[in-house]
mmCIF file of C-alpha atoms in Angstrom:
data_model
loop_
_atom_site.group_PDB
_atom_site.id
_atom_site.type_symbol
_atom_site.label_atom_id
_atom_site.label_comp_id
_atom_site.label_asym_id
_atom_site.label_seq_id
_atom_site.Cartn_x
_atom_site.Cartn_y
_atom_site.Cartn_z
ATOM 1 C CA MET A 205 3.083 4.192 -9.451
ATOM 2 C CA PRO A 206 4.541 1.156 -7.622
ATOM 3 C CA GLU A 207 3.833 -2.062 -9.498
ATOM 4 C CA GLY A 208 2.627 -5.399 -8.206
ATOM 5 C CA ASP A 209 6.077 -6.680 -7.282
ATOM 6 C CA THR A 210 6.787 -3.607 -5.141
ATOM 7 C CA VAL A 211 3.420 -4.000 -3.412
ATOM 8 C CA PHE A 212 4.146 -7.714 -2.900
ATOM 9 C CA ARG A 213 7.422 -6.903 -1.117
ATOM 10 C CA THR A 214 5.719 -4.201 0.943
ATOM 11 C CA CYS A 215 3.074 -6.676 2.102
ATOM 12 C CA ALA A 216 5.741 -9.261 2.960
ATOM 13 C CA ARG A 217 7.544 -6.745 5.185
ATOM 14 C CA LEU A 218 4.326 -5.600 6.836
ATOM 15 C CA HIS A 219 3.235 -9.192 7.418
ATOM 16 C CA GLU A 220 6.562 -10.101 8.994
ATOM 17 C CA ALA A 221 6.408 -7.084 11.305
ATOM 18 C CA LEU A 222 2.731 -7.110 12.278
ATOM 19 C CA ALA A 223 1.150 -10.557 11.824
ATOM 20 C CA GLY A 224 0.179 -12.204 15.086
ATOM 21 C CA SER A 225 0.645 -9.005 17.096
ATOM 22 C CA VAL A 226 -1.857 -6.865 18.957
ATOM 23 C CA LEU A 227 -2.041 -3.207 18.009
ATOM 24 C CA LEU A 228 -1.145 -1.080 21.019
ATOM 25 C CA ALA A 229 -2.082 2.009 19.051
ATOM 26 C CA ALA A 230 -3.625 2.891 15.716
ATOM 27 C CA GLU A 231 -4.175 6.270 14.133
ATOM 28 C CA LEU A 232 -5.817 6.773 10.749
ATOM 29 C CA ARG A 233 -5.408 10.287 9.394
ATOM 30 C CA TRP A 234 -8.037 9.993 6.712
ATOM 31 C CA PRO A 235 -11.475 11.585 6.269
ATOM 32 C CA GLY A 236 -14.107 9.404 7.889
ATOM 33 C CA LEU A 237 -11.577 7.117 9.587
ATOM 34 C CA SER A 238 -10.043 9.358 12.234
ATOM 35 C CA THR A 239 -12.292 7.953 14.981
ATOM 36 C CA ALA A 240 -11.787 4.275 14.062
ATOM 37 C CA ARG A 241 -10.674 2.215 17.070
ATOM 38 C CA LEU A 242 -8.168 -0.437 16.000
ATOM 39 C CA ALA A 243 -6.082 -0.511 19.176
ATOM 40 C CA GLY A 244 -6.425 -3.906 20.808
ATOM 41 C CA MET A 245 -7.080 -5.742 17.533
ATOM 42 C CA THR A 246 -4.779 -8.558 16.402
ATOM 43 C CA VAL A 247 -3.264 -8.487 12.914
ATOM 44 C CA ARG A 248 -3.978 -11.809 11.218
ATOM 45 C CA GLU A 249 -2.144 -11.225 7.948
ATOM 46 C CA VAL A 250 -1.089 -8.659 5.375
ATOM 47 C CA VAL A 251 -1.676 -9.720 1.768
ATOM 48 C CA PRO A 252 -1.463 -8.086 -1.674
ATOM 49 C CA ARG A 253 -4.208 -8.007 -4.271
ATOM 50 C CA GLY A 254 -2.655 -6.609 -7.415
ATOM 51 C CA LYS A 255 -1.512 -3.139 -6.374
ATOM 52 C CA HIS A 256 -3.725 -3.112 -3.276
ATOM 53 C CA ILE A 257 -2.614 -3.811 0.310
ATOM 54 C CA LEU A 258 -4.950 -5.621 2.710
ATOM 55 C CA VAL A 259 -4.212 -5.671 6.452
ATOM 56 C CA ARG A 260 -6.624 -8.220 7.910
ATOM 57 C CA PHE A 261 -7.501 -8.412 11.604
ATOM 58 C CA GLU A 262 -8.680 -11.406 13.626
ATOM 59 C CA GLU A 263 -11.732 -9.366 14.599
ATOM 60 C CA GLY A 264 -13.051 -9.467 11.024
ATOM 61 C CA TRP A 265 -11.930 -6.048 9.761
ATOM 62 C CA THR A 266 -9.616 -5.148 6.876
ATOM 63 C CA LEU A 267 -7.558 -1.980 6.482
ATOM 64 C CA HIS A 268 -7.138 -1.407 2.754
ATOM 65 C CA SER A 269 -4.572 0.929 1.225
ATOM 66 C CA HIS A 270 -3.291 1.831 -2.225
ATOM 67 C CA LEU A 271 0.064 3.529 -2.748
ATOM 68 C CA LYS A 272 -0.975 5.371 -5.941
ATOM 69 C CA MET A 273 1.998 7.428 -7.216
ATOM 70 C CA GLU A 274 4.056 8.323 -4.151
ATOM 71 C CA GLY A 275 2.771 6.261 -1.242
ATOM 72 C CA GLN A 276 4.801 3.949 0.960
ATOM 73 C CA TRP A 277 4.639 1.989 4.189
ATOM 74 C CA ARG A 278 7.649 2.508 6.452
ATOM 75 C CA ILE A 279 8.454 0.123 9.295
ATOM 76 C CA GLU A 280 10.332 1.325 12.368
ATOM 77 C CA ARG A 281 11.215 -0.159 15.720
ATOM 78 C CA THR A 282 8.640 0.813 18.312
ATOM 79 C CA GLU A 283 10.169 3.065 20.944
ATOM 80 C CA GLY A 284 10.706 1.113 24.150
ATOM 81 C CA ARG A 285 10.245 -2.228 22.311
ATOM 82 C CA GLY A 286 10.292 -5.485 24.221
ATOM 83 C CA SER A 287 8.026 -6.110 27.165
ATOM 84 C CA VAL A 288 5.043 -3.788 27.282
ATOM 85 C CA PRO A 289 5.200 -1.549 30.349
ATOM 86 C CA GLU A 290 2.125 0.128 31.784
ATOM 87 C CA GLU A 291 2.618 3.293 29.766
ATOM 88 C CA ARG A 292 2.675 1.349 26.471
ATOM 89 C CA ARG A 293 -0.624 -0.486 26.978
ATOM 90 C CA PRO A 294 -3.574 0.289 24.669
ATOM 91 C CA GLU A 295 -5.231 2.898 26.864
ATOM 92 C CA ARG A 296 -2.069 5.007 26.821
ATOM 93 C CA ALA A 297 -0.519 3.974 23.524
ATOM 94 C CA LYS A 298 -2.605 6.221 21.286
ATOM 95 C CA GLY A 299 -0.886 9.284 22.660
ATOM 96 C CA ASP A 300 2.513 7.728 21.997
ATOM 97 C CA ALA A 301 1.606 7.137 18.333
ATOM 98 C CA SER A 302 0.327 10.694 17.977
ATOM 99 C CA ARG A 303 3.590 12.125 19.280
ATOM 100 C CA ARG A 304 5.572 10.207 16.653
ATOM 101 C CA ALA A 305 4.740 12.760 13.934
ATOM 102 C CA PRO A 306 2.012 15.177 15.044
ATOM 103 C CA HIS A 307 2.616 17.755 12.334
ATOM 104 C CA ASN A 308 3.665 15.642 9.357
ATOM 105 C CA PRO A 309 0.923 16.193 6.741
ATOM 106 C CA HIS A 310 2.095 13.231 4.659
ATOM 107 C CA ILE A 311 1.415 10.554 7.269
ATOM 108 C CA ARG A 312 -1.930 8.832 6.750
ATOM 109 C CA ALA A 313 -1.735 5.836 9.099
ATOM 110 C CA ILE A 314 0.219 4.681 12.154
ATOM 111 C CA LEU A 315 -0.039 1.085 13.407
ATOM 112 C CA THR A 316 1.944 0.298 16.556
ATOM 113 C CA THR A 317 2.756 -3.060 18.140
ATOM 114 C CA GLY A 318 5.153 -3.871 20.968
ATOM 115 C CA GLU A 319 7.998 -4.438 18.506
ATOM 116 C CA TRP A 320 7.246 -2.544 15.324
ATOM 117 C CA THR A 321 5.443 0.541 14.109
ATOM 118 C CA ALA A 322 4.147 0.736 10.514
ATOM 119 C CA ILE A 323 3.715 4.248 9.116
ATOM 120 C CA GLY A 324 1.689 4.858 5.949
ATOM 121 C CA ILE A 325 3.039 7.902 4.105
ATOM 122 C CA GLN A 326 1.339 9.718 1.216
ATOM 123 C CA LEU A 327 -1.088 6.863 0.721
ATOM 124 C CA GLY A 328 -3.408 7.382 -2.217
ATOM 125 C CA GLN A 329 -6.314 5.477 -0.713
ATOM 126 C CA LEU A 330 -7.270 4.203 2.739
ATOM 127 C CA ASP A 331 -10.409 2.274 3.689
ATOM 128 C CA LEU A 332 -11.641 0.243 6.631
ATOM 129 C CA VAL A 333 -14.210 -2.444 5.816
ATOM 130 C CA ARG A 334 -15.418 -5.758 7.110
ATOM 131 C CA THR A 335 -13.196 -8.505 5.724
ATOM 132 C CA SER A 336 -16.313 -10.102 4.257
ATOM 133 C CA GLU A 337 -16.799 -6.909 2.217
ATOM 134 C CA GLU A 338 -13.331 -6.659 0.675
ATOM 135 C CA HIS A 339 -14.905 -7.381 -2.691
ATOM 136 C CA THR A 340 -16.373 -3.864 -2.699
ATOM 137 C CA LEU A 341 -12.811 -2.540 -2.993
ATOM 138 C CA VAL A 342 -10.932 -5.182 -4.990
ATOM 139 C CA GLY A 343 -13.641 -7.351 -6.519
ATOM 140 C CA HIS A 344 -13.292 -5.627 -9.878
ATOM 141 C CA LEU A 345 -9.700 -6.776 -10.303
ATOM 142 C CA GLY A 346 -8.641 -9.524 -12.680
ATOM 143 C CA PRO A 347 -6.378 -12.430 -11.664
ATOM 144 C CA ASP A 348 -3.328 -11.338 -9.663
ATOM 145 C CA ILE A 349 -0.275 -12.035 -11.823
ATOM 146 C CA LEU A 350 1.875 -12.776 -8.759
ATOM 147 C CA ASP A 351 -0.599 -15.066 -7.032
ATOM 148 C CA ASP A 352 0.485 -18.686 -6.601
ATOM 149 C CA ASP A 353 -2.871 -19.733 -8.058
ATOM 150 C CA PHE A 354 -2.792 -17.224 -10.914
ATOM 151 C CA ASP A 355 -5.471 -18.038 -13.500
ATOM 152 C CA LEU A 356 -3.565 -17.616 -16.759
ATOM 153 C CA ALA A 357 -6.464 -18.737 -18.938
ATOM 154 C CA LEU A 358 -8.834 -16.174 -17.430
ATOM 155 C CA ALA A 359 -6.272 -13.388 -17.786
ATOM 156 C CA VAL A 360 -5.768 -14.226 -21.481
ATOM 157 C CA THR A 361 -9.516 -14.416 -22.033
ATOM 158 C CA ASN A 362 -9.931 -10.982 -20.437
ATOM 159 C CA LEU A 363 -7.189 -9.477 -22.601
ATOM 160 C CA ALA A 364 -8.621 -10.966 -25.781
ATOM 161 C CA ALA A 365 -12.093 -9.604 -24.990
ATOM 162 C CA SER A 366 -10.925 -6.123 -24.007
ATOM 163 C CA GLY A 367 -11.572 -4.568 -27.419
ATOM 164 C CA THR A 368 -8.599 -2.228 -27.119
ATOM 165 C CA THR A 369 -4.879 -2.212 -27.880
ATOM 166 C CA VAL A 370 -2.778 -4.910 -26.261
ATOM 167 C CA GLY A 371 -0.748 -2.329 -24.341
ATOM 168 C CA ALA A 372 -3.812 -0.628 -22.878
ATOM 169 C CA ALA A 373 -5.414 -3.991 -22.095
ATOM 170 C CA LEU A 374 -2.307 -5.128 -20.249
ATOM 171 C CA LEU A 375 -2.445 -2.025 -18.036
ATOM 172 C CA ASP A 376 -6.144 -2.399 -17.268
ATOM 173 C CA GLN A 377 -6.279 -3.969 -13.798
ATOM 174 C CA ARG A 378 -9.705 -5.417 -14.559
ATOM 175 C CA ASN A 379 -8.071 -7.827 -17.005
ATOM 176 C CA LEU A 380 -5.218 -8.925 -14.774
ATOM 177 C CA ALA A 381 -3.907 -7.205 -11.671
ATOM 178 C CA GLY A 382 -0.408 -6.114 -10.773
ATOM 179 C CA ILE A 383 1.171 -5.022 -14.064
ATOM 180 C CA GLY A 384 2.169 -1.372 -14.417
ATOM 181 C CA THR A 385 3.896 0.570 -17.160
ATOM 182 C CA MET A 386 7.397 -0.786 -16.556
ATOM 183 C CA TRP A 387 6.537 -4.462 -16.815
ATOM 184 C CA ALA A 388 4.055 -3.842 -19.620
ATOM 185 C CA CYS A 389 6.697 -2.026 -21.681
ATOM 186 C CA GLU A 390 9.367 -4.620 -20.991
ATOM 187 C CA ALA A 391 7.208 -7.673 -21.664
ATOM 188 C CA LEU A 392 5.842 -6.218 -24.905
ATOM 189 C CA PHE A 393 9.350 -5.371 -26.092
ATOM 190 C CA LEU A 394 10.757 -8.798 -25.277
ATOM 191 C CA GLN A 395 7.860 -10.454 -27.118
ATOM 192 C CA ARG A 396 8.324 -8.074 -30.096
ATOM 193 C CA LEU A 397 4.705 -6.946 -29.900
ATOM 194 C CA ASN A 398 3.549 -3.489 -30.919
ATOM 195 C CA PRO A 399 1.700 -2.031 -27.891
ATOM 196 C CA TRP A 400 -0.906 -0.444 -30.182
ATOM 197 C CA SER A 401 -1.789 -3.665 -31.969
ATOM 198 C CA GLN A 402 -5.339 -5.010 -31.582
ATOM 199 C CA ASP A 403 -4.720 -8.127 -33.648
ATOM 200 C CA VAL A 404 -2.943 -10.351 -31.130
ATOM 201 C CA GLY A 405 -3.725 -14.051 -31.044
ATOM 202 C CA GLU A 406 -4.346 -16.203 -27.984
ATOM 203 C CA ALA A 407 -0.938 -17.894 -28.238
ATOM 204 C CA GLN A 408 0.820 -14.513 -28.348
ATOM 205 C CA LEU A 409 -1.198 -13.200 -25.416
ATOM 206 C CA THR A 410 -0.404 -16.325 -23.419
ATOM 207 C CA ALA A 411 3.322 -15.960 -24.090
ATOM 208 C CA LEU A 412 3.143 -12.247 -23.239
ATOM 209 C CA VAL A 413 1.507 -12.812 -19.856
ATOM 210 C CA GLU A 414 3.833 -15.706 -19.064
ATOM 211 C CA ARG A 415 6.818 -13.506 -19.855
ATOM 212 C CA ALA A 416 5.574 -10.685 -17.601
ATOM 213 C CA ARG A 417 4.853 -13.117 -14.770
ATOM 214 C CA LEU A 418 8.276 -14.753 -15.094
ATOM 215 C CA LEU A 419 10.062 -11.398 -14.973
ATOM 216 C CA MET A 420 8.057 -10.092 -12.026
ATOM 217 C CA ARG A 421 8.350 -13.238 -9.919
ATOM 218 C CA ALA A 422 12.080 -13.514 -10.590
ATOM 219 C CA GLY A 423 12.534 -10.010 -9.219
ATOM 220 C CA LEU A 424 10.562 -10.448 -5.997
ATOM 221 C CA PRO A 425 13.661 -10.957 -3.805
ATOM 222 C CA HIS A 426 15.238 -7.746 -5.099
ATOM 223 C CA ALA A 427 14.478 -4.106 -4.309
ATOM 224 C CA VAL A 428 15.596 -2.951 -7.770
ATOM 225 C CA PRO A 429 13.437 -4.375 -10.596
ATOM 226 C CA SER A 430 15.274 -5.626 -13.659
ATOM 227 C CA SER A 431 14.318 -7.211 -16.954
ATOM 228 C CA THR A 432 17.854 -7.232 -18.349
ATOM 229 C CA GLY A 433 19.606 -9.180 -15.603
ATOM 230 C CA SER A 434 21.503 -6.100 -14.410
ATOM 231 C CA ARG A 435 20.382 -4.030 -11.425
ATOM 232 C CA ARG A 436 22.854 -1.190 -11.996
ATOM 233 C CA ALA A 437 21.283 2.236 -12.484
ATOM 234 C CA GLY A 438 20.434 2.789 -16.152
ATOM 235 C CA GLU A 439 20.999 -0.853 -17.087
ATOM 236 C CA ASN A 440 17.954 -2.564 -15.593
ATOM 237 C CA THR A 441 15.448 -2.061 -18.442
ATOM 238 C CA TRP A 442 15.304 -2.580 -22.190
ATOM 239 C CA VAL A 443 13.031 0.321 -23.141
ATOM 240 C CA HIS A 444 11.204 1.669 -20.081
ATOM 241 C CA GLY A 445 12.526 5.096 -19.113
ATOM 242 C CA ARG A 446 14.946 5.085 -22.066
ATOM 243 C CA SER A 447 13.265 7.402 -24.592
ATOM 244 C CA GLY A 448 15.808 9.021 -26.883
ATOM 245 C CA ARG A 449 18.418 6.372 -26.194
ATOM 246 C CA PRO A 450 19.494 3.556 -28.531
ATOM 247 C CA CYS A 451 17.626 0.278 -28.372
ATOM 248 C CA ARG A 452 19.788 -2.336 -26.679
ATOM 249 C CA ARG A 453 18.753 -4.877 -29.326
ATOM 250 C CA CYS A 454 18.867 -3.010 -32.661
ATOM 251 C CA GLY A 455 20.267 0.463 -31.997
ATOM 252 C CA SER A 456 17.182 2.398 -33.133
ATOM 253 C CA THR A 457 15.987 5.272 -30.973
ATOM 254 C CA VAL A 458 13.606 4.232 -28.200
ATOM 255 C CA ARG A 459 10.424 6.322 -28.245
ATOM 256 C CA VAL A 460 7.549 7.057 -25.882
ATOM 257 C CA ALA A 461 3.898 7.858 -26.584
ATOM 258 C CA PRO A 462 0.605 7.857 -24.687
ATOM 259 C CA ILE A 463 -1.564 4.771 -24.629
ATOM 260 C CA GLY A 464 -5.006 4.149 -23.202
ATOM 261 C CA PRO A 465 -8.364 5.938 -23.121
ATOM 262 C CA PRO A 466 -8.619 9.734 -22.712
ATOM 263 C CA THR A 467 -7.882 11.000 -19.169
ATOM 264 C CA ARG A 468 -6.315 7.620 -18.369
ATOM 265 C CA GLU A 469 -3.370 7.629 -20.759
ATOM 266 C CA ARG A 470 -0.109 6.081 -19.643
ATOM 267 C CA ALA A 471 3.392 6.484 -21.049
ATOM 268 C CA MET A 472 4.423 3.541 -23.225
ATOM 269 C CA PHE A 473 8.113 3.180 -24.114
ATOM 270 C CA TYR A 474 8.894 1.106 -27.194
ATOM 271 C CA CYS A 475 11.316 0.485 -30.049
ATOM 272 C CA PRO A 476 9.696 1.264 -33.429
ATOM 273 C CA THR A 477 12.043 -1.156 -35.207
ATOM 274 C CA CYS A 478 11.801 -4.154 -32.895
ATOM 275 C CA GLN A 479 8.079 -3.589 -32.341
ATOM 276 C CA SER A 480 6.925 -2.935 -35.880
ATOM 277 C CA GLY A 481 6.432 0.762 -36.408
ATOM 278 C CA VAL A 482 5.824 4.141 -34.855
ATOM 279 C CA ALA A 483 2.796 4.392 -32.574
ATOM 280 C CA PRO A 484 -0.316 6.118 -33.975
ATOM 281 C CA THR A 485 -0.263 8.423 -30.941
ATOM 282 C CA ASP A 486 3.409 9.332 -31.402
ATOM 283 C CA ASP A 487 3.690 12.845 -32.869
ATOM 284 C CA GLY A 488 7.025 11.994 -34.484
ATOM 285 C CA ARG A 489 9.008 14.774 -32.819
ATOM 286 C CA PRO A 490 12.676 14.099 -32.045
ATOM 287 C CA ILE A 491 13.079 12.790 -28.518
ATOM 288 C CA ALA A 492 16.003 13.917 -26.413
ATOM 289 C CA PRO A 493 17.317 11.352 -23.912
ATOM 290 C CA LEU A 494 15.854 11.786 -20.441
ATOM 291 C CA GLY A 495 18.273 13.657 -18.226
ATOM 292 C CA SER A 496 19.849 15.544 -21.136
ATOM 293 C CA GLY A 497 18.109 18.784 -20.216
ATOM 294 C CA ARG A 498 16.382 18.918 -23.618
ATOM 295 C CA SER A 499 13.353 16.739 -22.913
ATOM 296 C CA ARG A 500 9.994 18.405 -23.420
ATOM 297 C CA GLY A 501 6.663 17.781 -21.814
ATOM 298 C CA GLY A 502 4.615 15.500 -24.013
ATOM 299 C CA PRO A 503 0.979 14.414 -24.128
ATOM 300 C CA SER A 504 -0.675 13.836 -20.747
ATOM 301 C CA GLY A 505 2.145 15.668 -19.024
ATOM 302 C CA TYR A 506 4.754 12.893 -19.128
ATOM 303 C CA ARG A 507 8.300 13.720 -20.153
ATOM 304 C CA ARG A 508 9.297 12.722 -23.627
#
């Protein structure tokens, strides 16, 4: 699932392409939204909220989307860009958008302006609400870790009161929004914290969140996330995605195990030496390096 930094970059691209422009066409291929009439509305801004994308219109509506596992927003030049001839005006533009990909089952949204067309592909969630009602979709989220006005104290308070392991708490978007498995794994490793620990003090939690925020914000200008300083394939993380391989710090074998409540487990990569022991949910089986052809399906269906 794309993490907060990926969503942040997606929103920046969408904002640059759409903000201030009138939609000549709009097509929402989503149950209950197929008859929505957005053509003629002006895009005010596109902003992130954790892993959520909010396209706000001057007319007081918000198009909300979530990428889930495989979603993306693609931006293309609008055919015949430049001045808007008669055939590209709103009353005719809907047909143009429909012809762009009439049979592609993965397309969920098409937003067309005179210059750019934004195409939502394999979106995991799509909603249209009054901007004043955005809280019904994102009001449950904790402070956004990438927000300029990020409330560090509230995020730490939420983590401390979660009553679960630090790794699971870090991934719970109700505590703080935007962190996914990669940045959770990397921040916990760099702070030498065991993801399954429930005895983490306020000072440690503060340093953990600050570390994650620093890493994520530093990577915003780059398409390839990195916690190591290298963006070369296979060199950009310390533990995430490296089960069965030697720890870059101590040489022990990096492991992976499920973390979180039943039905909502996530894969947590960690070093048992640097992070104080084997996870209680780790079955102890030998782990072949990913890509070796010997990896086996583990708990919750992730690859060990």
